[in-house]
Amino acid sequence: MRPLYFAAASFLITSFVAPAAAQAPGATADEPIVVQGQRDTEDRPSVVTKLRRMIDESTGDQLARFEDEICPAVIGMPADWTAILARIIRENIVATGGKVGKEGCSVNAAVIFIDQPQELLWALNKEEPSFFMNMSPREFDQFSGPRRAAYSWHTVNTYTKDGVHMDKVSRFASATRLYTNVREEMESGLVVIDRRATIGKSLRQLADFATMHLMLDVNWRTPHVDRSSILSLFHSHDDGPPLRMSSFDRNALSGFYLQRENNRTADQQRQNIARAIERQEEGKSAVGTKRDD
């Protein structure tokens, strides 16, 4: 049985979040369905570059993903908002090729809204360091040190290409230029969002943002975030933040999660995702041409 870490620290998380949970955050309670007007027209090199900026690599030179069902939970919002957020996240997971657990499943992906996100990270690291098992003490300090509107991370382990857990000493066995006999799997994921930063944000925006951070190991180190991406939700925008995932966001998720096998090098994975994005864009262009005719 693959380890899950939420049960061990659920009391700690609840003790941090519960006192402020009744305070209504500023996020608008509506669920606007607005399609972003921009289209991504980048060529292959820029697509790969955007993917490199967007998705971080694991220590095994791969892009980790959930292979098992994702069981999301939302903590720290009023109950009616929580239900909407959880529903949208579940719908996003299915729509982009992921597998989602049934209601009542064991949580392995949590979205936590809290007024003191840094303090929660520090407390988790002190009381349940297994949450950060893939980070060294220095890496954790670098990750948790800067004050940000959101933090996300995953616990990742090494499995054979057939899904059997293996010791890290065998991580690079039988590796070739394009693929290995192992894959890096996400076992759990957390997104911690500063509740004060949600003022003026819709539930659709928050759910789409959380989905990206749960399904991908988002690269928090990159100074550049595409302004059309929902990942820029908490960045400054002259004309307002994106209303939902961009087509690039959604196609990046589906291009990654619809790959049949994931025992590839990070470079090969990015190339595969880029090709999937291009096919989606070409398909939309073809449909548009037919309509014009």
mmCIF file of C-alpha atoms in Angstrom:
data_model
loop_
_atom_site.group_PDB
_atom_site.id
_atom_site.type_symbol
_atom_site.label_atom_id
_atom_site.label_comp_id
_atom_site.label_asym_id
_atom_site.label_seq_id
_atom_site.Cartn_x
_atom_site.Cartn_y
_atom_site.Cartn_z
ATOM 1 C CA MET A 1 0.000 0.000 0.000
ATOM 2 C CA ARG A 2 1.446 3.330 -1.039
ATOM 3 C CA PRO A 3 1.962 5.752 1.859
ATOM 4 C CA LEU A 4 -0.488 8.594 2.381
ATOM 5 C CA TYR A 5 0.489 11.411 4.695
ATOM 6 C CA PHE A 6 -2.753 13.333 5.199
ATOM 7 C CA ALA A 7 -4.153 11.198 7.988
ATOM 8 C CA ALA A 8 -1.034 11.688 10.108
ATOM 9 C CA ALA A 9 -1.224 15.475 9.947
ATOM 10 C CA SER A 10 -4.964 16.063 9.549
ATOM 11 C CA PHE A 11 -5.314 17.288 13.134
ATOM 12 C CA LEU A 12 -2.466 19.757 12.708
ATOM 13 C CA ILE A 13 -3.916 21.118 9.467
ATOM 14 C CA THR A 14 -7.381 21.408 10.988
ATOM 15 C CA SER A 15 -6.067 23.237 14.048
ATOM 16 C CA PHE A 16 -4.483 25.853 11.809
ATOM 17 C CA VAL A 17 -7.387 26.278 9.411
ATOM 18 C CA ALA A 18 -10.482 25.804 11.566
ATOM 19 C CA PRO A 19 -10.348 29.021 13.629
ATOM 20 C CA ALA A 20 -10.611 31.172 10.511
ATOM 21 C CA ALA A 21 -12.757 28.853 8.416
ATOM 22 C CA ALA A 22 -15.961 30.634 9.362
ATOM 23 C CA GLN A 23 -14.629 33.979 8.157
ATOM 24 C CA ALA A 24 -16.003 34.527 4.685
ATOM 25 C CA PRO A 25 -13.077 35.132 2.316
ATOM 26 C CA GLY A 26 -13.338 37.730 -0.376
ATOM 27 C CA ALA A 27 -13.577 35.375 -3.337
ATOM 28 C CA THR A 28 -16.756 35.917 -5.343
ATOM 29 C CA ALA A 29 -19.147 33.017 -4.930
ATOM 30 C CA ASP A 30 -20.221 32.936 -8.569
ATOM 31 C CA GLU A 31 -18.791 30.480 -11.066
ATOM 32 C CA PRO A 32 -18.283 32.440 -14.294
ATOM 33 C CA ILE A 33 -17.729 30.375 -17.413
ATOM 34 C CA VAL A 34 -15.642 32.693 -19.557
ATOM 35 C CA VAL A 35 -13.435 31.450 -22.368
ATOM 36 C CA GLN A 36 -10.085 33.169 -22.615
ATOM 37 C CA GLY A 37 -9.880 35.087 -25.865
ATOM 38 C CA GLN A 38 -6.194 34.504 -26.516
ATOM 39 C CA ARG A 39 -4.735 31.647 -28.506
ATOM 40 C CA ASP A 40 -1.280 30.180 -28.214
ATOM 41 C CA THR A 41 0.553 30.319 -31.539
ATOM 42 C CA GLU A 42 4.104 29.604 -30.414
ATOM 43 C CA ASP A 43 6.314 27.298 -32.434
ATOM 44 C CA ARG A 44 7.884 24.145 -31.002
ATOM 45 C CA PRO A 45 10.947 25.721 -29.298
ATOM 46 C CA SER A 46 8.824 28.254 -27.418
ATOM 47 C CA VAL A 47 6.284 25.575 -26.441
ATOM 48 C CA VAL A 48 9.038 23.433 -24.939
ATOM 49 C CA THR A 49 10.490 26.491 -23.217
ATOM 50 C CA LYS A 50 7.108 27.306 -21.693
ATOM 51 C CA LEU A 51 6.789 23.731 -20.466
ATOM 52 C CA ARG A 52 10.271 23.883 -18.959
ATOM 53 C CA ARG A 53 9.296 27.041 -17.091
ATOM 54 C CA MET A 54 5.949 25.592 -16.025
ATOM 55 C CA ILE A 55 6.797 22.062 -14.818
ATOM 56 C CA ASP A 56 9.633 21.211 -12.446
ATOM 57 C CA GLU A 57 11.692 18.043 -12.798
ATOM 58 C CA SER A 58 11.940 15.381 -10.130
ATOM 59 C CA THR A 59 15.296 14.267 -8.766
ATOM 60 C CA GLY A 60 15.127 11.391 -11.250
ATOM 61 C CA ASP A 61 15.203 13.684 -14.316
ATOM 62 C CA GLN A 62 11.543 13.018 -15.045
ATOM 63 C CA LEU A 63 8.267 14.887 -14.835
ATOM 64 C CA ALA A 64 6.267 13.216 -12.083
ATOM 65 C CA ARG A 65 2.510 12.728 -12.277
ATOM 66 C CA PHE A 66 -0.279 10.891 -10.464
ATOM 67 C CA GLU A 67 -0.647 7.372 -11.849
ATOM 68 C CA ASP A 68 -3.355 6.339 -9.377
ATOM 69 C CA GLU A 69 -6.678 8.036 -8.786
ATOM 70 C CA ILE A 70 -6.538 11.587 -7.476
ATOM 71 C CA CYS A 71 -8.753 12.150 -4.450
ATOM 72 C CA PRO A 72 -9.012 15.919 -3.861
ATOM 73 C CA ALA A 73 -10.221 17.744 -0.766
ATOM 74 C CA VAL A 74 -10.721 21.450 -0.099
ATOM 75 C CA ILE A 75 -10.156 22.883 3.385
ATOM 76 C CA GLY A 76 -10.677 26.358 4.810
ATOM 77 C CA MET A 77 -13.645 27.653 2.801
ATOM 78 C CA PRO A 78 -17.362 27.831 3.692
ATOM 79 C CA ALA A 79 -19.111 24.513 3.044
ATOM 80 C CA ASP A 80 -21.079 25.628 -0.020
ATOM 81 C CA TRP A 81 -17.983 27.084 -1.658
ATOM 82 C CA THR A 82 -15.985 23.983 -0.768
ATOM 83 C CA ALA A 83 -18.482 21.785 -2.602
ATOM 84 C CA ILE A 84 -18.254 23.927 -5.747
ATOM 85 C CA LEU A 85 -14.458 24.060 -5.670
ATOM 86 C CA ALA A 86 -14.171 20.298 -5.187
ATOM 87 C CA ARG A 87 -16.618 19.640 -8.019
ATOM 88 C CA ILE A 88 -14.758 21.879 -10.483
ATOM 89 C CA ILE A 89 -11.405 20.344 -9.541
ATOM 90 C CA ARG A 90 -12.805 16.845 -10.058
ATOM 91 C CA GLU A 91 -14.261 17.836 -13.422
ATOM 92 C CA ASN A 92 -10.932 19.370 -14.460
ATOM 93 C CA ILE A 93 -9.028 16.211 -13.540
ATOM 94 C CA VAL A 94 -11.301 13.997 -15.634
ATOM 95 C CA ALA A 95 -11.415 16.451 -18.549
ATOM 96 C CA THR A 96 -7.622 16.537 -18.821
ATOM 97 C CA GLY A 97 -6.986 12.804 -18.665
ATOM 98 C CA GLY A 98 -6.480 12.183 -14.957
ATOM 99 C CA LYS A 99 -8.241 9.577 -12.852
ATOM 100 C CA VAL A 100 -10.369 10.787 -9.959
ATOM 101 C CA GLY A 101 -11.438 8.795 -6.921
ATOM 102 C CA LYS A 102 -15.048 8.247 -5.945
ATOM 103 C CA GLU A 103 -16.685 10.262 -3.187
ATOM 104 C CA GLY A 104 -15.351 9.127 0.175
ATOM 105 C CA CYS A 105 -11.954 8.053 -1.192
ATOM 106 C CA SER A 106 -8.751 8.470 0.810
ATOM 107 C CA VAL A 107 -7.525 12.015 0.248
ATOM 108 C CA ASN A 108 -4.180 12.333 -1.516
ATOM 109 C CA ALA A 109 -4.538 15.869 -2.911
ATOM 110 C CA ALA A 110 -5.515 18.757 -0.631
ATOM 111 C CA VAL A 111 -6.193 22.420 -1.336
ATOM 112 C CA ILE A 112 -5.879 24.440 1.870
ATOM 113 C CA PHE A 113 -7.001 28.060 2.228
ATOM 114 C CA ILE A 114 -5.444 29.706 5.273
ATOM 115 C CA ASP A 115 -4.428 33.158 6.478
ATOM 116 C CA GLN A 116 -0.903 32.082 7.497
ATOM 117 C CA PRO A 117 0.391 29.767 4.749
ATOM 118 C CA GLN A 118 4.055 30.011 5.724
ATOM 119 C CA GLU A 119 3.308 29.174 9.338
ATOM 120 C CA LEU A 120 1.424 26.056 8.240
ATOM 121 C CA LEU A 121 4.391 24.909 6.141
ATOM 122 C CA TRP A 122 6.786 25.386 9.037
ATOM 123 C CA ALA A 123 4.485 23.537 11.435
ATOM 124 C CA LEU A 124 4.006 20.640 9.015
ATOM 125 C CA ASN A 125 7.735 20.344 8.486
ATOM 126 C CA LYS A 126 8.309 20.267 12.238
ATOM 127 C CA GLU A 127 5.532 17.839 13.178
ATOM 128 C CA GLU A 128 5.319 15.674 10.045
ATOM 129 C CA PRO A 129 8.512 16.091 7.960
ATOM 130 C CA SER A 130 7.462 13.244 5.658
ATOM 131 C CA PHE A 131 5.323 15.837 3.872
ATOM 132 C CA PHE A 132 8.589 17.283 2.540
ATOM 133 C CA MET A 133 10.504 14.045 2.100
ATOM 134 C CA ASN A 134 11.722 15.073 -1.368
ATOM 135 C CA MET A 135 13.349 18.270 -0.084
ATOM 136 C CA SER A 136 16.603 18.699 1.788
ATOM 137 C CA PRO A 137 16.547 21.135 4.753
ATOM 138 C CA ARG A 138 18.133 23.778 2.557
ATOM 139 C CA GLU A 139 15.622 23.201 -0.240
ATOM 140 C CA PHE A 140 12.754 23.475 2.234
ATOM 141 C CA ASP A 141 14.110 26.793 3.533
ATOM 142 C CA GLN A 142 14.378 28.081 -0.039
ATOM 143 C CA PHE A 143 10.861 26.858 -0.825
ATOM 144 C CA SER A 144 9.129 28.167 2.294
ATOM 145 C CA GLY A 145 11.178 31.323 2.834
ATOM 146 C CA PRO A 146 9.738 33.768 0.285
ATOM 147 C CA ARG A 147 6.254 35.023 1.135
ATOM 148 C CA ARG A 148 3.910 34.063 -1.688
ATOM 149 C CA ALA A 149 0.175 33.832 -2.272
ATOM 150 C CA ALA A 150 0.397 30.089 -2.852
ATOM 151 C CA TYR A 151 2.692 27.138 -2.207
ATOM 152 C CA SER A 152 2.413 23.690 -3.751
ATOM 153 C CA TRP A 153 4.458 20.515 -3.529
ATOM 154 C CA HIS A 154 4.175 16.744 -3.826
ATOM 155 C CA THR A 155 5.575 13.608 -2.298
ATOM 156 C CA VAL A 156 7.157 11.606 -5.098
ATOM 157 C CA ASN A 157 8.505 8.066 -5.125
ATOM 158 C CA THR A 158 10.187 5.821 -7.653
ATOM 159 C CA TYR A 159 8.337 2.874 -9.178
ATOM 160 C CA THR A 160 9.051 0.451 -11.982
ATOM 161 C CA LYS A 161 7.402 1.218 -15.285
ATOM 162 C CA ASP A 162 4.755 -1.328 -14.249
ATOM 163 C CA GLY A 163 4.008 0.443 -10.960
ATOM 164 C CA VAL A 164 6.008 -1.646 -8.475
ATOM 165 C CA HIS A 165 7.752 0.319 -5.724
ATOM 166 C CA MET A 166 11.518 0.078 -5.868
ATOM 167 C CA ASP A 167 14.482 1.289 -3.885
ATOM 168 C CA LYS A 168 16.049 4.525 -5.054
ATOM 169 C CA VAL A 169 19.402 2.796 -5.491
ATOM 170 C CA SER A 170 18.000 1.229 -8.664
ATOM 171 C CA ARG A 171 16.628 4.519 -9.969
ATOM 172 C CA PHE A 172 18.854 4.750 -13.030
ATOM 173 C CA ALA A 173 19.075 1.066 -13.913
ATOM 174 C CA SER A 174 18.752 0.280 -17.626
ATOM 175 C CA ALA A 175 18.316 3.937 -18.543
ATOM 176 C CA THR A 176 18.549 4.921 -22.209
ATOM 177 C CA ARG A 177 18.551 8.264 -23.927
ATOM 178 C CA LEU A 178 14.752 8.349 -24.211
ATOM 179 C CA TYR A 179 13.295 6.164 -21.485
ATOM 180 C CA THR A 180 14.083 4.258 -18.314
ATOM 181 C CA ASN A 181 12.698 1.194 -16.585
ATOM 182 C CA VAL A 182 11.356 3.379 -13.759
ATOM 183 C CA ARG A 183 8.946 6.248 -13.398
ATOM 184 C CA GLU A 184 8.511 9.019 -10.844
ATOM 185 C CA GLU A 185 5.020 8.950 -9.332
ATOM 186 C CA MET A 186 3.222 11.527 -7.255
ATOM 187 C CA GLU A 187 1.783 9.926 -4.137
ATOM 188 C CA SER A 188 0.270 13.056 -2.619
ATOM 189 C CA GLY A 189 -0.016 16.742 -3.378
ATOM 190 C CA LEU A 190 -0.805 19.886 -1.409
ATOM 191 C CA VAL A 191 -1.672 23.415 -2.419
ATOM 192 C CA VAL A 192 -1.690 26.040 0.334
ATOM 193 C CA ILE A 193 -3.269 29.357 -0.665
ATOM 194 C CA ASP A 194 -3.277 32.584 1.314
ATOM 195 C CA ARG A 195 -6.971 33.162 1.919
ATOM 196 C CA ARG A 196 -6.430 36.922 2.025
ATOM 197 C CA ALA A 197 -5.217 36.819 -1.593
ATOM 198 C CA THR A 198 -8.498 35.299 -2.789
ATOM 199 C CA ILE A 199 -10.384 38.588 -2.473
ATOM 200 C CA GLY A 200 -12.019 39.333 -5.821
ATOM 201 C CA LYS A 201 -11.213 35.921 -7.305
ATOM 202 C CA SER A 202 -13.967 33.631 -8.569
ATOM 203 C CA LEU A 203 -14.331 30.006 -7.539
ATOM 204 C CA ARG A 204 -13.610 29.001 -11.141
ATOM 205 C CA GLN A 205 -10.298 30.855 -11.053
ATOM 206 C CA LEU A 206 -9.309 29.323 -7.718
ATOM 207 C CA ALA A 207 -10.318 25.797 -8.747
ATOM 208 C CA ASP A 208 -8.463 25.988 -12.061
ATOM 209 C CA PHE A 209 -5.378 27.387 -10.323
ATOM 210 C CA ALA A 210 -5.494 24.602 -7.730
ATOM 211 C CA THR A 211 -5.975 21.927 -10.396
ATOM 212 C CA MET A 212 -2.794 22.975 -12.186
ATOM 213 C CA HIS A 213 -0.812 22.892 -8.954
ATOM 214 C CA LEU A 214 -2.219 19.510 -7.909
ATOM 215 C CA MET A 215 -1.682 17.722 -11.226
ATOM 216 C CA LEU A 216 1.702 19.266 -12.064
ATOM 217 C CA ASP A 217 4.840 19.888 -10.052
ATOM 218 C CA VAL A 218 4.685 23.594 -10.850
ATOM 219 C CA ASN A 219 8.112 25.200 -11.018
ATOM 220 C CA TRP A 220 8.063 27.790 -8.240
ATOM 221 C CA ARG A 221 11.622 28.927 -9.004
ATOM 222 C CA THR A 222 10.942 30.424 -12.425
ATOM 223 C CA PRO A 223 10.680 34.230 -12.425
ATOM 224 C CA HIS A 224 8.560 34.166 -15.590
ATOM 225 C CA VAL A 225 4.911 33.142 -15.689
ATOM 226 C CA ASP A 226 2.871 33.385 -18.881
ATOM 227 C CA ARG A 227 0.290 36.107 -18.255
ATOM 228 C CA SER A 228 -2.395 34.151 -20.117
ATOM 229 C CA SER A 229 -1.923 31.151 -17.804
ATOM 230 C CA ILE A 230 -4.116 30.675 -14.745
ATOM 231 C CA LEU A 231 -0.818 30.155 -12.904
ATOM 232 C CA SER A 232 -0.453 33.951 -13.047
ATOM 233 C CA LEU A 233 -3.681 34.394 -11.062
ATOM 234 C CA PHE A 234 -1.975 36.113 -8.129
ATOM 235 C CA HIS A 235 0.403 38.193 -10.257
ATOM 236 C CA SER A 236 -0.290 41.806 -11.151
ATOM 237 C CA HIS A 237 -2.217 42.336 -14.397
ATOM 238 C CA ASP A 238 -3.048 45.601 -16.128
ATOM 239 C CA ASP A 239 -6.203 44.104 -17.622
ATOM 240 C CA GLY A 240 -7.060 41.636 -14.872
ATOM 241 C CA PRO A 241 -5.966 38.012 -14.328
ATOM 242 C CA PRO A 242 -7.127 35.114 -16.529
ATOM 243 C CA LEU A 243 -10.686 34.009 -15.847
ATOM 244 C CA ARG A 244 -9.851 30.326 -16.157
ATOM 245 C CA MET A 245 -7.232 27.927 -17.543
ATOM 246 C CA SER A 246 -5.803 29.010 -20.872
ATOM 247 C CA SER A 247 -5.894 26.604 -23.798
ATOM 248 C CA PHE A 248 -2.176 26.064 -23.239
ATOM 249 C CA ASP A 249 -2.789 25.172 -19.580
ATOM 250 C CA ARG A 250 -5.495 22.657 -20.415
ATOM 251 C CA ASN A 251 -3.609 21.139 -23.336
ATOM 252 C CA ALA A 252 -0.445 20.840 -21.238
ATOM 253 C CA LEU A 253 -2.363 18.848 -18.627
ATOM 254 C CA SER A 254 -4.076 16.586 -21.135
ATOM 255 C CA GLY A 255 -0.899 16.201 -23.185
ATOM 256 C CA PHE A 256 0.862 14.969 -20.049
ATOM 257 C CA TYR A 257 -1.829 12.808 -18.476
ATOM 258 C CA LEU A 258 -3.050 11.173 -21.678
ATOM 259 C CA GLN A 259 0.412 9.778 -22.416
ATOM 260 C CA ARG A 260 0.083 6.026 -22.016
ATOM 261 C CA GLU A 261 3.489 5.597 -20.381
ATOM 262 C CA ASN A 262 5.512 8.011 -18.309
ATOM 263 C CA ASN A 263 8.867 6.241 -17.962
ATOM 264 C CA ARG A 264 10.564 8.840 -20.141
ATOM 265 C CA THR A 265 13.230 11.434 -19.569
ATOM 266 C CA ALA A 266 12.058 14.951 -18.811
ATOM 267 C CA ASP A 267 13.187 16.159 -22.245
ATOM 268 C CA GLN A 268 11.243 13.405 -23.995
ATOM 269 C CA GLN A 269 8.173 14.080 -21.852
ATOM 270 C CA ARG A 270 8.254 17.762 -22.752
ATOM 271 C CA GLN A 271 8.566 16.905 -26.439
ATOM 272 C CA ASN A 272 5.581 14.556 -26.174
ATOM 273 C CA ILE A 273 3.496 17.193 -24.413
ATOM 274 C CA ALA A 274 4.518 19.807 -26.993
ATOM 275 C CA ARG A 275 3.398 17.547 -29.840
ATOM 276 C CA ALA A 276 0.060 16.984 -28.106
ATOM 277 C CA ILE A 277 -0.409 20.740 -27.685
ATOM 278 C CA GLU A 278 0.375 21.298 -31.357
ATOM 279 C CA ARG A 279 -2.143 18.658 -32.419
ATOM 280 C CA GLN A 280 -4.820 20.332 -30.314
ATOM 281 C CA GLU A 281 -4.035 23.737 -31.801
ATOM 282 C CA GLU A 282 -3.965 22.332 -35.341
ATOM 283 C CA GLY A 283 -7.313 20.664 -34.728
ATOM 284 C CA LYS A 284 -8.874 23.925 -33.573
ATOM 285 C CA SER A 285 -7.428 25.733 -36.589
ATOM 286 C CA ALA A 286 -8.890 23.123 -38.927
ATOM 287 C CA VAL A 287 -12.323 23.469 -37.333
ATOM 288 C CA GLY A 288 -12.123 27.240 -37.644
ATOM 289 C CA THR A 289 -11.196 26.986 -41.337
ATOM 290 C CA LYS A 290 -14.154 24.695 -42.062
ATOM 291 C CA ARG A 291 -16.513 27.119 -40.353
ATOM 292 C CA ASP A 292 -15.109 29.999 -42.403
ATOM 293 C CA ASP A 293 -15.741 27.990 -45.568
#
